[in-house]
Amino acid sequence: MTASPFRSAVVPAAGLGTRFLPTTKTVPKELLPVVDTPGIELVAAEAAEAGAEQLLIVTSPGKDAVAAHFADSSELERTLAARGKEKLVAKVRRAHELLDVRTVTQDEPLGLGHAIGCVRGALADDEQAFAVLLPDDLVLPTGVLTRMAQVREEFGGSVLCAFDIPREEISAYGVFDVTDTEDPDVKRVHGMVEKPAADDAPSTFAAAGRYLLDVAVFDAIDRITPGAGGELQITDAIALLISEGHPVHVVVHRGGRHDLGNPGSYVRAFVDFALEHPDYGPELRAWLTARLSD
Ligand code: G1P
């Protein structure tokens, strides 16, 4: 049996982006470019590649520009085409053509679990599972969602992506209590805790921004109370499901990862992508080498 991928991918994008102020006074964090492409378009492309047909962006009031990025841009395309700029036409059109985009508004910033709960009414009755991609996290190379869909086929339930993180950084994450399966990259999850102190962390396997959730999670979200940071945490909803016998597994991703969520690591992602870019990479590499030897 082939993995039956989910149809909907949810991208929570309702935050204030305080770490990027003052830019985020008017520009949503999710639209900051990685070289020339907004981070959320990279994440949308990953979802489309894994088979998603619909992108549900959870936004807050005042962040209309995020959805506008995916809107039809035929006027701009016509102008570019009239100037013979066919390559640019393709670049401009890509976001609109990737998949259908809908927005769901989260009126109050009550946490990631609450944001995910907001999409319940936007799924069709026959959708049994959906993906969640946190737009701050770039998981590289892409493809982990497809692997996660295969694991759901095999074990049922919900499947998350995990990274093995140095223990001194673990308290920034949702952390898994796991045991091995026959596949070294797939682990069974017995518990999950949001942002534990390093000494209390049940492992060094942390949630890394990719979730394939069974729709049973909506009922769990309804039953959790505010957790870490006073917010309704998706981690706590998943922990509740586990305690009730819902199967949860992680796929341990051994590849790379970038965090677009704060300026320091965002710059790293930008430079990394720029170094790989055929137009900008060689010159940037030469400049960086000289700059670093100053
Ligand atoms: C969120 C999740 C956390 C996860 C992390 C991955 O935390 O709550 O479980 O490990 O994303 O980036 P945040 O980074 O929003 O604090």
PDB file of C-alpha atoms and ligand atoms in Angstrom:
ATOM      1  CA  MET A   1       0.000   0.000   0.000  1.00  0.00           C
ATOM      2  CA  THR A   2       1.345   3.449  -0.802  1.00  0.00           C
ATOM      3  CA  ALA A   3       1.288   6.179   1.837  1.00  0.00           C
ATOM      4  CA  SER A   4      -1.932   8.111   1.524  1.00  0.00           C
ATOM      5  CA  PRO A   5      -0.778  11.626   2.112  1.00  0.00           C
ATOM      6  CA  PHE A   6      -2.895  14.227   3.841  1.00  0.00           C
ATOM      7  CA  ARG A   7      -4.718  16.815   1.724  1.00  0.00           C
ATOM      8  CA  SER A   8      -4.433  19.833   4.021  1.00  0.00           C
ATOM      9  CA  ALA A   9      -1.333  21.465   5.424  1.00  0.00           C
ATOM     10  CA  VAL A  10      -1.684  23.978   8.235  1.00  0.00           C
ATOM     11  CA  VAL A  11       0.785  26.815   8.673  1.00  0.00           C
ATOM     12  CA  PRO A  12       0.380  28.759  11.915  1.00  0.00           C
ATOM     13  CA  ALA A  13       1.353  32.350  11.122  1.00  0.00           C
ATOM     14  CA  ALA A  14      -0.497  34.442  13.663  1.00  0.00           C
ATOM     15  CA  GLY A  15       2.427  35.582  15.828  1.00  0.00           C
ATOM     16  CA  LEU A  16       3.545  39.174  16.292  1.00  0.00           C
ATOM     17  CA  GLY A  17       7.129  38.480  15.230  1.00  0.00           C
ATOM     18  CA  THR A  18       8.473  40.524  18.124  1.00  0.00           C
ATOM     19  CA  ARG A  19      12.027  39.313  17.628  1.00  0.00           C
ATOM     20  CA  PHE A  20      12.051  41.018  14.234  1.00  0.00           C
ATOM     21  CA  LEU A  21      10.753  44.400  15.337  1.00  0.00           C
ATOM     22  CA  PRO A  22      10.807  47.050  13.993  1.00  0.00           C
ATOM     23  CA  THR A  23      10.493  45.314  10.574  1.00  0.00           C
ATOM     24  CA  THR A  24       7.460  43.346  11.722  1.00  0.00           C
ATOM     25  CA  LYS A  25       5.534  46.541  12.483  1.00  0.00           C
ATOM     26  CA  THR A  26       4.362  46.278   8.863  1.00  0.00           C
ATOM     27  CA  VAL A  27       5.976  43.173   7.312  1.00  0.00           C
ATOM     28  CA  PRO A  28       4.859  39.766   8.639  1.00  0.00           C
ATOM     29  CA  LYS A  29       7.792  37.645   9.763  1.00  0.00           C
ATOM     30  CA  GLU A  30       6.691  34.855   7.412  1.00  0.00           C
ATOM     31  CA  LEU A  31       7.339  37.112   4.407  1.00  0.00           C
ATOM     32  CA  LEU A  32      10.957  37.865   5.246  1.00  0.00           C
ATOM     33  CA  PRO A  33      13.044  36.631   2.330  1.00  0.00           C
ATOM     34  CA  VAL A  34      15.450  33.737   2.315  1.00  0.00           C
ATOM     35  CA  VAL A  35      17.565  35.244  -0.492  1.00  0.00           C
ATOM     36  CA  ASP A  36      14.575  36.250  -2.658  1.00  0.00           C
ATOM     37  CA  THR A  37      11.746  33.970  -1.547  1.00  0.00           C
ATOM     38  CA  PRO A  38       9.631  34.379   1.594  1.00  0.00           C
ATOM     39  CA  GLY A  39      10.098  31.626   4.152  1.00  0.00           C
ATOM     40  CA  ILE A  40       6.410  30.714   3.978  1.00  0.00           C
ATOM     41  CA  GLU A  41       6.671  30.034   0.233  1.00  0.00           C
ATOM     42  CA  LEU A  42       9.483  27.547   0.923  1.00  0.00           C
ATOM     43  CA  VAL A  43       7.271  25.822   3.474  1.00  0.00           C
ATOM     44  CA  ALA A  44       4.270  25.847   1.105  1.00  0.00           C
ATOM     45  CA  ALA A  45       6.443  24.267  -1.594  1.00  0.00           C
ATOM     46  CA  GLU A  46       7.476  21.535   0.851  1.00  0.00           C
ATOM     47  CA  ALA A  47       3.806  20.837   1.660  1.00  0.00           C
ATOM     48  CA  ALA A  48       2.867  20.721  -2.042  1.00  0.00           C
ATOM     49  CA  GLU A  49       5.782  18.396  -2.785  1.00  0.00           C
ATOM     50  CA  ALA A  50       4.468  16.016  -0.103  1.00  0.00           C
ATOM     51  CA  GLY A  51       1.059  15.952  -1.786  1.00  0.00           C
ATOM     52  CA  ALA A  52      -0.930  18.623   0.067  1.00  0.00           C
ATOM     53  CA  GLU A  53      -3.643  20.254  -2.019  1.00  0.00           C
ATOM     54  CA  GLN A  54      -4.724  22.916   0.409  1.00  0.00           C
ATOM     55  CA  LEU A  55      -2.702  25.273   2.603  1.00  0.00           C
ATOM     56  CA  LEU A  56      -4.533  26.616   5.636  1.00  0.00           C
ATOM     57  CA  ILE A  57      -2.709  29.654   6.953  1.00  0.00           C
ATOM     58  CA  VAL A  58      -3.689  30.614  10.476  1.00  0.00           C
ATOM     59  CA  THR A  59      -3.296  34.382  10.641  1.00  0.00           C
ATOM     60  CA  SER A  60      -4.125  37.141  13.047  1.00  0.00           C
ATOM     61  CA  PRO A  61      -5.927  40.380  12.196  1.00  0.00           C
ATOM     62  CA  GLY A  62      -3.608  42.736  10.292  1.00  0.00           C
ATOM     63  CA  LYS A  63      -1.512  40.034   8.610  1.00  0.00           C
ATOM     64  CA  ASP A  64      -3.368  39.946   5.293  1.00  0.00           C
ATOM     65  CA  ALA A  65      -0.117  40.303   3.364  1.00  0.00           C
ATOM     66  CA  VAL A  66       0.728  36.663   4.118  1.00  0.00           C
ATOM     67  CA  ALA A  67      -2.239  35.350   2.119  1.00  0.00           C
ATOM     68  CA  ALA A  68      -1.816  38.110  -0.482  1.00  0.00           C
ATOM     69  CA  HIS A  69       1.553  36.591  -1.337  1.00  0.00           C
ATOM     70  CA  PHE A  70      -0.314  33.519  -2.655  1.00  0.00           C
ATOM     71  CA  ALA A  71      -3.001  35.468  -4.541  1.00  0.00           C
ATOM     72  CA  ASP A  72      -3.303  35.736  -8.303  1.00  0.00           C
ATOM     73  CA  SER A  73      -0.726  38.176  -9.665  1.00  0.00           C
ATOM     74  CA  SER A  74      -1.688  38.217 -13.342  1.00  0.00           C
ATOM     75  CA  GLU A  75      -1.330  41.974 -13.698  1.00  0.00           C
ATOM     76  CA  LEU A  76       2.277  41.898 -12.517  1.00  0.00           C
ATOM     77  CA  GLU A  77       2.869  38.809 -14.668  1.00  0.00           C
ATOM     78  CA  ARG A  78       1.536  40.629 -17.768  1.00  0.00           C
ATOM     79  CA  THR A  79       3.819  43.586 -17.121  1.00  0.00           C
ATOM     80  CA  LEU A  80       6.834  41.322 -16.716  1.00  0.00           C
ATOM     81  CA  ALA A  81       5.888  39.280 -19.793  1.00  0.00           C
ATOM     82  CA  ALA A  82       5.551  42.455 -21.876  1.00  0.00           C
ATOM     83  CA  ARG A  83       9.132  43.263 -20.880  1.00  0.00           C
ATOM     84  CA  GLY A  84      10.286  39.781 -21.880  1.00  0.00           C
ATOM     85  CA  LYS A  85      11.066  38.759 -18.307  1.00  0.00           C
ATOM     86  CA  GLU A  86       9.811  35.178 -18.528  1.00  0.00           C
ATOM     87  CA  LYS A  87      12.002  33.888 -15.702  1.00  0.00           C
ATOM     88  CA  LEU A  88      10.522  36.462 -13.354  1.00  0.00           C
ATOM     89  CA  VAL A  89       7.003  35.560 -14.482  1.00  0.00           C
ATOM     90  CA  ALA A  90       7.645  31.988 -13.391  1.00  0.00           C
ATOM     91  CA  LYS A  91       9.005  33.132 -10.028  1.00  0.00           C
ATOM     92  CA  VAL A  92       6.052  35.417  -9.381  1.00  0.00           C
ATOM     93  CA  ARG A  93       3.500  32.785 -10.375  1.00  0.00           C
ATOM     94  CA  ARG A  94       4.903  29.922  -8.317  1.00  0.00           C
ATOM     95  CA  ALA A  95       3.283  30.722  -4.952  1.00  0.00           C
ATOM     96  CA  HIS A  96      -0.184  30.976  -6.527  1.00  0.00           C
ATOM     97  CA  GLU A  97       0.192  27.714  -8.418  1.00  0.00           C
ATOM     98  CA  LEU A  98       1.596  25.553  -5.623  1.00  0.00           C
ATOM     99  CA  LEU A  99      -1.718  24.714  -3.935  1.00  0.00           C
ATOM    100  CA  ASP A 100      -5.007  26.278  -2.836  1.00  0.00           C
ATOM    101  CA  VAL A 101      -4.541  28.722  -0.014  1.00  0.00           C
ATOM    102  CA  ARG A 102      -7.140  29.631   2.578  1.00  0.00           C
ATOM    103  CA  THR A 103      -6.765  31.634   5.718  1.00  0.00           C
ATOM    104  CA  VAL A 104      -8.264  30.991   9.118  1.00  0.00           C
ATOM    105  CA  THR A 105      -8.172  33.793  11.662  1.00  0.00           C
ATOM    106  CA  GLN A 106      -6.970  33.293  15.203  1.00  0.00           C
ATOM    107  CA  ASP A 107      -8.435  36.264  17.015  1.00  0.00           C
ATOM    108  CA  GLU A 108      -6.391  35.919  20.188  1.00  0.00           C
ATOM    109  CA  PRO A 109      -2.798  34.699  20.657  1.00  0.00           C
ATOM    110  CA  LEU A 110      -3.644  31.763  22.912  1.00  0.00           C
ATOM    111  CA  GLY A 111      -0.859  29.427  21.762  1.00  0.00           C
ATOM    112  CA  LEU A 112       0.094  26.930  19.054  1.00  0.00           C
ATOM    113  CA  GLY A 113      -2.441  24.344  20.204  1.00  0.00           C
ATOM    114  CA  HIS A 114      -5.215  26.911  20.004  1.00  0.00           C
ATOM    115  CA  ALA A 115      -4.014  28.084  16.560  1.00  0.00           C
ATOM    116  CA  ILE A 116      -4.149  24.528  15.227  1.00  0.00           C
ATOM    117  CA  GLY A 117      -7.595  24.060  16.783  1.00  0.00           C
ATOM    118  CA  CYS A 118      -8.834  27.011  14.704  1.00  0.00           C
ATOM    119  CA  VAL A 119      -8.623  24.985  11.447  1.00  0.00           C
ATOM    120  CA  ARG A 120     -11.075  22.280  12.482  1.00  0.00           C
ATOM    121  CA  GLY A 121     -13.963  23.740  10.468  1.00  0.00           C
ATOM    122  CA  ALA A 122     -11.798  24.177   7.377  1.00  0.00           C
ATOM    123  CA  LEU A 123     -11.146  20.450   6.907  1.00  0.00           C
ATOM    124  CA  ALA A 124     -13.498  18.255   4.897  1.00  0.00           C
ATOM    125  CA  ASP A 125     -15.464  15.579   6.801  1.00  0.00           C
ATOM    126  CA  ASP A 126     -13.443  12.763   5.234  1.00  0.00           C
ATOM    127  CA  GLU A 127     -10.018  14.135   6.157  1.00  0.00           C
ATOM    128  CA  GLN A 128      -8.621  11.872   8.862  1.00  0.00           C
ATOM    129  CA  ALA A 129      -5.253  13.572   9.259  1.00  0.00           C
ATOM    130  CA  PHE A 130      -3.559  16.825   8.341  1.00  0.00           C
ATOM    131  CA  ALA A 131      -0.030  18.181   8.307  1.00  0.00           C
ATOM    132  CA  VAL A 132       1.250  21.120  10.314  1.00  0.00           C
ATOM    133  CA  LEU A 133       4.364  22.987   9.208  1.00  0.00           C
ATOM    134  CA  LEU A 134       5.776  25.684  11.460  1.00  0.00           C
ATOM    135  CA  PRO A 135       7.059  28.373   9.110  1.00  0.00           C
ATOM    136  CA  ASP A 136       9.999  29.231  11.390  1.00  0.00           C
ATOM    137  CA  ASP A 137      11.477  25.792  10.792  1.00  0.00           C
ATOM    138  CA  LEU A 138      13.125  24.764   7.547  1.00  0.00           C
ATOM    139  CA  VAL A 139      13.782  21.014   7.547  1.00  0.00           C
ATOM    140  CA  LEU A 140      16.346  20.082   4.919  1.00  0.00           C
ATOM    141  CA  PRO A 141      16.418  18.352   2.583  1.00  0.00           C
ATOM    142  CA  THR A 142      12.638  18.238   2.188  1.00  0.00           C
ATOM    143  CA  GLY A 143      10.815  14.909   2.156  1.00  0.00           C
ATOM    144  CA  VAL A 144      10.288  14.184   5.839  1.00  0.00           C
ATOM    145  CA  LEU A 145       6.497  14.644   5.522  1.00  0.00           C
ATOM    146  CA  THR A 146       6.342  11.834   2.978  1.00  0.00           C
ATOM    147  CA  ARG A 147       8.271   9.585   5.342  1.00  0.00           C
ATOM    148  CA  MET A 148       5.917  10.595   8.172  1.00  0.00           C
ATOM    149  CA  ALA A 149       2.900   9.674   6.009  1.00  0.00           C
ATOM    150  CA  GLN A 150       4.429   6.209   5.501  1.00  0.00           C
ATOM    151  CA  VAL A 151       4.847   5.795   9.252  1.00  0.00           C
ATOM    152  CA  ARG A 152       1.178   6.718   9.811  1.00  0.00           C
ATOM    153  CA  GLU A 153       0.231   4.088   7.233  1.00  0.00           C
ATOM    154  CA  GLU A 154       2.177   1.515   9.205  1.00  0.00           C
ATOM    155  CA  PHE A 155       1.316   2.429  12.796  1.00  0.00           C
ATOM    156  CA  GLY A 156      -1.750   4.696  12.536  1.00  0.00           C
ATOM    157  CA  GLY A 157      -2.199   7.656  14.853  1.00  0.00           C
ATOM    158  CA  SER A 158      -0.049  10.758  14.684  1.00  0.00           C
ATOM    159  CA  VAL A 159       3.539  11.189  13.532  1.00  0.00           C
ATOM    160  CA  LEU A 160       5.943  13.995  14.284  1.00  0.00           C
ATOM    161  CA  CYS A 161       9.391  14.964  13.089  1.00  0.00           C
ATOM    162  CA  ALA A 162      12.183  14.898  15.662  1.00  0.00           C
ATOM    163  CA  PHE A 163      15.708  16.217  15.741  1.00  0.00           C
ATOM    164  CA  ASP A 164      18.400  15.048  18.105  1.00  0.00           C
ATOM    165  CA  ILE A 165      19.305  18.315  19.821  1.00  0.00           C
ATOM    166  CA  PRO A 166      22.241  19.075  22.181  1.00  0.00           C
ATOM    167  CA  ARG A 167      20.919  18.815  25.759  1.00  0.00           C
ATOM    168  CA  GLU A 168      21.948  22.388  26.583  1.00  0.00           C
ATOM    169  CA  GLU A 169      19.487  23.645  23.912  1.00  0.00           C
ATOM    170  CA  ILE A 170      16.655  21.248  24.690  1.00  0.00           C
ATOM    171  CA  SER A 171      14.553  23.545  26.865  1.00  0.00           C
ATOM    172  CA  ALA A 172      13.506  25.605  23.824  1.00  0.00           C
ATOM    173  CA  TYR A 173      11.532  22.649  22.444  1.00  0.00           C
ATOM    174  CA  GLY A 174       8.792  20.095  22.886  1.00  0.00           C
ATOM    175  CA  VAL A 175      10.672  16.954  23.947  1.00  0.00           C
ATOM    176  CA  PHE A 176       9.760  13.290  23.424  1.00  0.00           C
ATOM    177  CA  ASP A 177       9.946  10.305  25.731  1.00  0.00           C
ATOM    178  CA  VAL A 178      10.704   7.528  23.239  1.00  0.00           C
ATOM    179  CA  THR A 179      11.551   3.869  22.764  1.00  0.00           C
ATOM    180  CA  ASP A 180      13.105   2.283  19.684  1.00  0.00           C
ATOM    181  CA  THR A 181      11.339   0.470  16.888  1.00  0.00           C
ATOM    182  CA  GLU A 182      13.034  -1.818  14.383  1.00  0.00           C
ATOM    183  CA  ASP A 183      13.800   1.221  12.245  1.00  0.00           C
ATOM    184  CA  PRO A 184      16.523   3.381  13.878  1.00  0.00           C
ATOM    185  CA  ASP A 185      14.875   6.517  12.489  1.00  0.00           C
ATOM    186  CA  VAL A 186      11.369   5.746  13.782  1.00  0.00           C
ATOM    187  CA  LYS A 187      10.617   5.840  17.499  1.00  0.00           C
ATOM    188  CA  ARG A 188       7.505   5.222  19.526  1.00  0.00           C
ATOM    189  CA  VAL A 189       6.520   8.167  21.721  1.00  0.00           C
ATOM    190  CA  HIS A 190       5.353   7.512  25.281  1.00  0.00           C
ATOM    191  CA  GLY A 191       5.111  11.090  26.446  1.00  0.00           C
ATOM    192  CA  MET A 192       5.895  14.631  25.403  1.00  0.00           C
ATOM    193  CA  VAL A 193       6.719  17.713  27.440  1.00  0.00           C
ATOM    194  CA  GLU A 194       6.959  21.352  26.322  1.00  0.00           C
ATOM    195  CA  LYS A 195      10.136  23.277  27.128  1.00  0.00           C
ATOM    196  CA  PRO A 196      11.432  21.164  30.039  1.00  0.00           C
ATOM    197  CA  ALA A 197      14.475  22.153  32.058  1.00  0.00           C
ATOM    198  CA  ALA A 198      17.524  20.385  30.570  1.00  0.00           C
ATOM    199  CA  ASP A 199      17.796  18.069  33.598  1.00  0.00           C
ATOM    200  CA  ASP A 200      14.137  17.054  33.347  1.00  0.00           C
ATOM    201  CA  ALA A 201      14.079  16.430  29.588  1.00  0.00           C
ATOM    202  CA  PRO A 202      13.051  12.806  28.918  1.00  0.00           C
ATOM    203  CA  SER A 203      15.422  12.600  25.909  1.00  0.00           C
ATOM    204  CA  THR A 204      17.284  14.829  23.486  1.00  0.00           C
ATOM    205  CA  PHE A 205      14.716  14.218  20.725  1.00  0.00           C
ATOM    206  CA  ALA A 206      12.806  17.446  20.117  1.00  0.00           C
ATOM    207  CA  ALA A 207       9.822  18.401  17.968  1.00  0.00           C
ATOM    208  CA  ALA A 208      11.085  20.206  14.913  1.00  0.00           C
ATOM    209  CA  GLY A 209       8.134  21.922  13.329  1.00  0.00           C
ATOM    210  CA  ARG A 210       6.553  19.129  11.254  1.00  0.00           C
ATOM    211  CA  TYR A 211       3.478  17.277  12.484  1.00  0.00           C
ATOM    212  CA  LEU A 212       1.112  14.789  10.868  1.00  0.00           C
ATOM    213  CA  LEU A 213      -1.852  14.851  13.208  1.00  0.00           C
ATOM    214  CA  ASP A 214      -4.878  12.632  13.384  1.00  0.00           C
ATOM    215  CA  VAL A 215      -8.087  14.688  13.642  1.00  0.00           C
ATOM    216  CA  ALA A 216      -8.498  13.198  17.147  1.00  0.00           C
ATOM    217  CA  VAL A 217      -6.180  16.024  18.198  1.00  0.00           C
ATOM    218  CA  PHE A 218      -9.021  18.577  17.950  1.00  0.00           C
ATOM    219  CA  ASP A 219     -10.914  16.953  20.786  1.00  0.00           C
ATOM    220  CA  ALA A 220      -7.712  16.841  22.851  1.00  0.00           C
ATOM    221  CA  ILE A 221      -7.068  20.552  22.175  1.00  0.00           C
ATOM    222  CA  ASP A 222     -10.519  21.254  23.611  1.00  0.00           C
ATOM    223  CA  ARG A 223      -9.571  19.487  26.831  1.00  0.00           C
ATOM    224  CA  ILE A 224      -6.121  20.938  27.626  1.00  0.00           C
ATOM    225  CA  THR A 225      -5.479  23.882  29.916  1.00  0.00           C
ATOM    226  CA  PRO A 226      -2.782  26.555  29.489  1.00  0.00           C
ATOM    227  CA  GLY A 227       0.703  25.079  29.871  1.00  0.00           C
ATOM    228  CA  ALA A 228       4.229  26.410  29.261  1.00  0.00           C
ATOM    229  CA  GLY A 229       4.183  30.179  28.812  1.00  0.00           C
ATOM    230  CA  GLY A 230       0.512  30.262  29.845  1.00  0.00           C
ATOM    231  CA  GLU A 231      -0.432  29.061  26.331  1.00  0.00           C
ATOM    232  CA  LEU A 232      -2.512  26.193  24.965  1.00  0.00           C
ATOM    233  CA  GLN A 233       0.318  23.961  23.728  1.00  0.00           C
ATOM    234  CA  ILE A 234      -0.025  21.408  20.918  1.00  0.00           C
ATOM    235  CA  THR A 235       2.539  19.389  22.893  1.00  0.00           C
ATOM    236  CA  ASP A 236       0.055  19.034  25.764  1.00  0.00           C
ATOM    237  CA  ALA A 237      -2.741  17.937  23.409  1.00  0.00           C
ATOM    238  CA  ILE A 238      -0.441  15.271  21.956  1.00  0.00           C
ATOM    239  CA  ALA A 239       0.633  14.180  25.447  1.00  0.00           C
ATOM    240  CA  LEU A 240      -3.044  13.816  26.373  1.00  0.00           C
ATOM    241  CA  LEU A 241      -3.702  11.663  23.294  1.00  0.00           C
ATOM    242  CA  ILE A 242      -0.725   9.446  24.166  1.00  0.00           C
ATOM    243  CA  SER A 243      -1.994   8.974  27.715  1.00  0.00           C
ATOM    244  CA  GLU A 244      -5.270   7.732  26.241  1.00  0.00           C
ATOM    245  CA  GLY A 245      -3.571   5.150  24.025  1.00  0.00           C
ATOM    246  CA  HIS A 246      -3.399   7.074  20.717  1.00  0.00           C
ATOM    247  CA  PRO A 247      -0.312   5.856  18.840  1.00  0.00           C
ATOM    248  CA  VAL A 248       2.315   8.564  18.307  1.00  0.00           C
ATOM    249  CA  HIS A 249       5.648   8.048  16.560  1.00  0.00           C
ATOM    250  CA  VAL A 250       8.481  10.281  15.479  1.00  0.00           C
ATOM    251  CA  VAL A 251      10.625  10.185  12.389  1.00  0.00           C
ATOM    252  CA  VAL A 252      14.114  11.262  13.422  1.00  0.00           C
ATOM    253  CA  HIS A 253      15.387  13.583  10.733  1.00  0.00           C
ATOM    254  CA  ARG A 254      19.154  13.328  10.339  1.00  0.00           C
ATOM    255  CA  GLY A 255      19.466  16.145   7.826  1.00  0.00           C
ATOM    256  CA  GLY A 256      19.780  19.876   8.291  1.00  0.00           C
ATOM    257  CA  ARG A 257      17.537  22.461   9.804  1.00  0.00           C
ATOM    258  CA  HIS A 258      17.243  26.222   9.908  1.00  0.00           C
ATOM    259  CA  ASP A 259      15.336  28.358  12.380  1.00  0.00           C
ATOM    260  CA  LEU A 260      13.933  31.472  10.720  1.00  0.00           C
ATOM    261  CA  GLY A 261      12.380  32.559  14.016  1.00  0.00           C
ATOM    262  CA  ASN A 262      15.085  34.867  15.317  1.00  0.00           C
ATOM    263  CA  PRO A 263      17.478  37.242  13.572  1.00  0.00           C
ATOM    264  CA  GLY A 264      20.671  35.347  14.441  1.00  0.00           C
ATOM    265  CA  SER A 265      19.628  32.003  13.001  1.00  0.00           C
ATOM    266  CA  TYR A 266      17.664  33.685  10.183  1.00  0.00           C
ATOM    267  CA  VAL A 267      20.901  35.282   8.944  1.00  0.00           C
ATOM    268  CA  ARG A 268      22.533  31.864   8.957  1.00  0.00           C
ATOM    269  CA  ALA A 269      19.707  30.437   6.819  1.00  0.00           C
ATOM    270  CA  PHE A 270      19.929  33.386   4.439  1.00  0.00           C
ATOM    271  CA  VAL A 271      23.692  33.000   4.000  1.00  0.00           C
ATOM    272  CA  ASP A 272      23.400  29.223   3.611  1.00  0.00           C
ATOM    273  CA  PHE A 273      20.805  29.539   0.834  1.00  0.00           C
ATOM    274  CA  ALA A 274      22.717  32.399  -0.797  1.00  0.00           C
ATOM    275  CA  LEU A 275      25.921  30.343  -0.887  1.00  0.00           C
ATOM    276  CA  GLU A 276      24.023  27.644  -2.840  1.00  0.00           C
ATOM    277  CA  HIS A 277      22.477  30.151  -5.249  1.00  0.00           C
ATOM    278  CA  PRO A 278      23.996  30.060  -8.749  1.00  0.00           C
ATOM    279  CA  ASP A 279      23.760  33.849  -9.208  1.00  0.00           C
ATOM    280  CA  TYR A 280      24.978  34.970  -5.799  1.00  0.00           C
ATOM    281  CA  GLY A 281      26.859  32.020  -4.308  1.00  0.00           C
ATOM    282  CA  PRO A 282      30.328  32.301  -5.872  1.00  0.00           C
ATOM    283  CA  GLU A 283      30.708  36.036  -5.213  1.00  0.00           C
ATOM    284  CA  LEU A 284      29.337  35.770  -1.690  1.00  0.00           C
ATOM    285  CA  ARG A 285      31.735  32.931  -0.910  1.00  0.00           C
ATOM    286  CA  ALA A 286      34.707  34.969  -2.112  1.00  0.00           C
ATOM    287  CA  TRP A 287      33.553  38.026  -0.150  1.00  0.00           C
ATOM    288  CA  LEU A 288      32.903  36.050   3.019  1.00  0.00           C
ATOM    289  CA  THR A 289      36.286  34.357   2.835  1.00  0.00           C
ATOM    290  CA  ALA A 290      38.040  37.712   2.491  1.00  0.00           C
ATOM    291  CA  ARG A 291      35.853  39.282   5.163  1.00  0.00           C
ATOM    292  CA  LEU A 292      36.597  36.519   7.641  1.00  0.00           C
ATOM    293  CA  SER A 293      40.335  36.744   7.096  1.00  0.00           C
ATOM    294  CA  ASP A 294      40.313  40.498   7.862  1.00  0.00           C
TER     295      ASP A 294
HETATM  296  C1  G1P B   1       7.199  25.330  19.034  1.00  0.00           C
HETATM  297  C2  G1P B   1       6.617  24.103  19.736  1.00  0.00           C
HETATM  298  C3  G1P B   1       7.745  23.195  20.244  1.00  0.00           C
HETATM  299  C4  G1P B   1       8.663  22.819  19.085  1.00  0.00           C
HETATM  300  C5  G1P B   1       9.187  24.093  18.395  1.00  0.00           C
HETATM  301  C6  G1P B   1       9.970  23.720  17.134  1.00  0.00           C
HETATM  302  O1  G1P B   1       7.854  26.114  20.007  1.00  0.00           O
HETATM  303  O2  G1P B   1       5.797  24.526  20.801  1.00  0.00           O
HETATM  304  O3  G1P B   1       7.200  22.025  20.817  1.00  0.00           O
HETATM  305  O4  G1P B   1       9.728  22.024  19.542  1.00  0.00           O
HETATM  306  O5  G1P B   1       8.109  24.954  18.004  1.00  0.00           O
HETATM  307  O6  G1P B   1      10.541  24.840  16.555  1.00  0.00           O
HETATM  308  P1  G1P B   1       8.252  27.663  19.729  1.00  0.00           P
HETATM  309  O7  G1P B   1       9.513  27.625  18.896  1.00  0.00           O
HETATM  310  O8  G1P B   1       7.109  28.292  19.011  1.00  0.00           O
HETATM  311  O9  G1P B   1       8.502  28.247  21.078  1.00  0.00           O
END
